């Protein structure tokens, strides 16, 4: 079986995910994922799609991720891993879909408008 590559996006982050048969190692930008994401709750985001699918731990995951912050990057990687697991085996789709790991979260930061200090905040209004 050859390498499966997918893309995951979240906010300003873009993650290119490569899955190949192996022992379950996850590498993010050339580092182990536990070094790249030291917080446990962020590490859980990457491990969970592999844990809820049978045979998901039989893949080595290599990730190149750019843009955004650590939370957006982790969620982009999670989407990429989930898409890759579905490409590998269609039987993985129902449990991943139930956890909403296959849904692209399209929410991004709203742009700042002119005449306002932020996107929606206004300066104090004085009637007279």
Short mmCIF file of C-alpha atoms in Angstrom, two decimals:
data_model
loop_
_atom_site.label_atom_id
_atom_site.label_comp_id
_atom_site.label_asym_id
_atom_site.label_seq_id
_atom_site.Cartn_x
_atom_site.Cartn_y
_atom_site.Cartn_z
CA UNK A 1 0.00 0.00 0.00
CA UNK A 2 1.36 3.41 -0.93
CA UNK A 3 1.29 6.69 0.99
CA UNK A 4 -2.10 8.36 1.52
CA UNK A 5 -1.96 12.14 1.50
CA UNK A 6 -4.73 14.51 2.59
CA UNK A 7 -5.17 18.16 3.54
CA UNK A 8 -6.78 19.56 6.68
CA UNK A 9 -7.59 23.23 7.26
CA UNK A 10 -8.74 25.23 10.29
CA UNK A 11 -8.69 29.03 10.70
CA UNK A 12 -5.38 30.10 9.11
CA UNK A 13 -3.71 26.68 9.43
CA UNK A 14 -3.11 24.26 6.58
CA UNK A 15 -1.89 20.74 7.38
CA UNK A 16 -0.59 18.30 4.76
CA UNK A 17 -0.93 14.82 6.24
CA UNK A 18 0.80 11.68 4.91
CA UNK A 19 -0.26 8.24 6.21
CA UNK A 20 1.74 5.12 5.48
CA UNK A 21 1.65 1.66 7.09
CA UNK A 22 3.85 1.55 10.17
CA UNK A 23 3.97 1.43 13.94
CA UNK A 24 1.86 4.49 14.88
CA UNK A 25 4.48 7.27 15.03
CA UNK A 26 3.22 10.84 14.56
CA UNK A 27 5.73 13.43 13.30
CA UNK A 28 4.82 17.13 12.96
CA UNK A 29 7.21 19.40 11.04
CA UNK A 30 10.09 16.96 11.60
CA UNK A 31 9.54 16.66 15.38
CA UNK A 32 7.63 14.15 17.49
CA UNK A 33 4.10 15.44 18.11
CA UNK A 34 4.62 15.37 21.91
CA UNK A 35 7.53 17.79 21.51
CA UNK A 36 5.72 20.02 18.98
CA UNK A 37 2.49 20.11 21.05
CA UNK A 38 3.53 19.79 24.74
CA UNK A 39 -0.03 20.19 26.11
CA UNK A 40 -1.98 16.95 26.77
CA UNK A 41 -5.36 18.22 25.50
CA UNK A 42 -3.82 19.21 22.16
CA UNK A 43 -2.04 15.83 21.88
CA UNK A 44 -5.42 14.14 22.44
CA UNK A 45 -6.75 15.92 19.31
CA UNK A 46 -4.15 14.13 17.19
CA UNK A 47 -4.44 10.71 18.87
CA UNK A 48 -8.23 10.44 19.03
CA UNK A 49 -9.02 9.71 15.34
CA UNK A 50 -6.42 6.90 15.42
CA UNK A 51 -7.79 5.52 18.71
CA UNK A 52 -11.49 5.41 17.75
CA UNK A 53 -10.80 3.51 14.51
CA UNK A 54 -9.65 -0.08 14.64
CA UNK A 55 -6.31 -0.45 12.91
CA UNK A 56 -5.69 3.30 12.96
CA UNK A 57 -2.60 2.80 15.09
CA UNK A 58 -1.06 0.78 12.24
CA UNK A 59 -0.14 3.98 10.38
CA UNK A 60 2.86 6.28 10.60
CA UNK A 61 1.65 9.87 10.28
CA UNK A 62 3.89 12.60 8.88
CA UNK A 63 2.55 16.17 8.93
CA UNK A 64 3.66 19.49 7.45
CA UNK A 65 1.63 22.30 9.00
CA UNK A 66 1.84 26.06 8.46
CA UNK A 67 -0.02 29.13 9.64
CA UNK A 68 -2.24 29.91 12.60
CA UNK A 69 -1.74 29.02 16.24
CA UNK A 70 -1.25 25.69 17.96
CA UNK A 71 -4.98 25.01 18.46
CA UNK A 72 -5.86 25.70 14.83
CA UNK A 73 -2.90 23.62 13.69
CA UNK A 74 -3.93 20.69 15.89
CA UNK A 75 -7.51 20.77 14.58
CA UNK A 76 -6.27 20.99 10.99
CA UNK A 77 -4.08 17.93 11.59
CA UNK A 78 -7.02 16.08 13.18
CA UNK A 79 -9.15 16.72 10.07
CA UNK A 80 -6.32 15.57 7.79
CA UNK A 81 -5.76 12.36 9.77
CA UNK A 82 -9.49 11.62 9.78
CA UNK A 83 -9.74 12.10 6.02
CA UNK A 84 -6.73 9.85 5.50
CA UNK A 85 -8.22 7.08 7.64
CA UNK A 86 -11.42 7.19 5.58
CA UNK A 87 -9.36 7.01 2.37
CA UNK A 88 -7.55 3.97 3.77
CA UNK A 89 -10.73 2.16 4.83
CA UNK A 90 -14.31 3.30 4.19
CA UNK A 91 -15.45 1.45 7.36
CA UNK A 92 -13.75 4.16 9.46
CA UNK A 93 -16.23 6.80 8.30
CA UNK A 94 -19.20 6.24 10.71
CA UNK A 95 -17.26 6.57 14.01
CA UNK A 96 -15.31 9.61 12.74
CA UNK A 97 -18.46 11.26 11.40
CA UNK A 98 -20.24 10.67 14.73
CA UNK A 99 -17.47 12.64 16.51
CA UNK A 100 -17.64 15.36 13.77
CA UNK A 101 -13.97 14.83 12.85
CA UNK A 102 -14.76 14.89 9.12
CA UNK A 103 -16.42 18.34 9.22
CA UNK A 104 -14.37 21.32 8.04
CA UNK A 105 -14.89 24.12 10.59
CA UNK A 106 -15.10 27.18 8.34
CA UNK A 107 -15.11 29.82 11.09
CA UNK A 108 -12.35 32.39 10.61
CA UNK A 109 -11.59 35.75 12.21
CA UNK A 110 -13.85 38.54 10.97
CA UNK A 111 -12.03 41.40 9.29
CA UNK A 112 -11.71 44.85 10.84
CA UNK A 113 -13.98 47.53 9.35
CA UNK A 114 -13.02 51.16 8.82
CA UNK A 115 -14.43 53.66 11.33
CA UNK A 116 -14.36 51.03 14.09
CA UNK A 117 -11.61 49.97 16.51
CA UNK A 118 -12.23 46.23 15.89
CA UNK A 119 -14.51 44.15 13.69
CA UNK A 120 -17.75 45.07 15.48
CA UNK A 121 -16.80 47.22 18.47
CA UNK A 122 -17.73 50.89 18.09
CA UNK A 123 -16.43 54.04 19.67
CA UNK A 124 -18.57 55.55 22.45
CA UNK A 125 -21.60 57.34 20.99
CA UNK A 126 -22.49 60.81 22.22
CA UNK A 127 -25.90 62.19 21.31
CA UNK A 128 -25.01 65.79 22.27
#
